């Protein structure tokens, strides 16, 4: 598709207001030496732009903008509403958020506005308008960046009032609301709209992440996500009134829980997000989150708005990124659809809590640091090849559903286990495809049947909440020849978080051909053995799990895979078992993984979270049976393809690990590496150094 920007943006957050002007000029010279061509500015400047309610002062920002324009830099211009200025909290104390413990905050921190405060909405809109009026048409203005990392929930009186109105328009009557919430549980019946209060810790909440009435909890989360989105569109619309075409975005945070990003994606001109993997984040998890962010934006290229040029500062332990690691993370983002590489931040602060956060220019202030040199070398590469890579799309034959309702519902359950983290369970399935370099699109659960039909395989991990229409769409997809995979915890709840009566997996029971009668929780460290059934069960393409398992482990029987966290105890209602539980007599022989043939398609149920080998064997055999092309080039080597409109394809080959690896790229023999100009040898064997990257033209 046509790239959204006219060049590959390389840069990120720059906070010149923390420095004198001489330093600004030095920064620009150094940044240009690093091939940086973009600065994200004005992210936290509300206090200086507007010293009181009536006064605006753009003199400093004018000078910053002029310096960037004079130097031919692209600009991502933020609206500065991510942190409240002191005068605003002094004059309108209700503008600041109230936390789940009922503490109204005082001045300080950031991401601290009540999203339903009329004063906040009015003043944020006014500031965005003034900025847009003044800076629309600025040469090099690439994008608007509204606020910063939305996501902090508020529990104040104003939010409570707005929530009541939101509920009134959703349910109409208290009868309907009480029914949806099952509120006669513990006599929580709502008798007057005024009785409704947010699920605070000292009210209906159970800790910060659960509530007695989970319908209330779900609705409050939906309401807060939409309230914050309304803050975004409030500023966006103000900008649009003065600037008709510059893309407007806000920086998202991957699998961040509080915002239903699929709803948000519909309102963003381009998705941008901040990638901060921790020292133990598996590279496949990072890959998944890039795919999720791409999916949120409708599978269009996205912006990598932030990452660190070296260490973070806010993890308990912040590892120095090893040589080549930032480059690898950058190319991995591009491989998954990023059309920008941006950092937080350009110059390291000497004060404030982020002074130990990595930056392009460190405390030494020179170009002599390892970080600076690596950023400059990456900049050089992007300068050479970046523009040609932009706009490439990813063709995926597998889709994984990521559903914020199920996220909230699963982690909001009181029982049967505290062991399930929704993003980790999605990753448990995703990882199998990643290991095989099978591209995945992340899609909302409410995707219609026609769109599902574009995929050979649709996977719905831990889809505990089946929203209206989802079961029908998935069933139609399977009947028409699709392959659907779900499993443990699926289908238990409706959209109000009420159990669908009549046996799990509720609305999916007919499709899956199983009845899950009981769900056993396993203690931390406890496992239940799961093994493929001995008698050959013909699966797709004549392969069977038992035989495949043999090739995976080198044994025909004996050791089994491990089921962890929860185990579904189920009855077959038309499905065939592919694997059964072992272990004690209670479990032994009962179905653990099943397949049901429905119409022209198949529906697989994975009854327990399996270890890596188990998940790999089960999903792998399904993928193989469908003939999905999998490319395992070498251990820890990721391969992604981005296709351009003219049919050409860039093949990203990335060594995800900090050790050299020999990769076998037989199908790309002779292809040229855009980065070095070298061709892949006839045999297709390449040596990739630690974190090495190749981009093959194909
Ligand atoms: C977030 C914020 C930035 C900065 C970085 C530090 O992504 O958007 O302002 O605080 O974290 O990692
Ligand atoms: Zn509030």
XYZ file of C-alpha atoms in Angstrom, residues 43 47 54 83 97 114-115 133 147 219 287 297 360 402 411 420 437 463 492 510 564 566 576 579 640 688 694:
27
model
C 4.997 15.647 24.774
C 2.832 23.987 31.936
C -6.192 32.407 30.051
C 0.341 15.503 32.394
C -7.966 11.301 38.805
C -9.992 12.241 35.011
C -11.187 11.245 31.526
C -4.140 26.431 14.397
C -1.543 13.095 24.781
C -19.013 -2.501 32.141
C 6.632 -10.460 17.634
C -4.772 -0.708 12.838
C 20.773 8.451 21.811
C -7.200 -11.272 20.798
C -8.299 -12.322 34.790
C -3.993 -17.669 33.891
C 7.811 -18.638 10.798
C -11.832 -17.068 24.666
C -17.967 -19.988 29.515
C -22.119 -27.866 19.292
C -0.404 -26.993 33.284
C -6.017 -25.916 34.313
C -12.740 -37.485 18.287
C -4.779 -36.806 22.896
C 8.952 -12.402 7.944
C 24.236 -14.934 11.021
C 19.395 -9.777 6.491
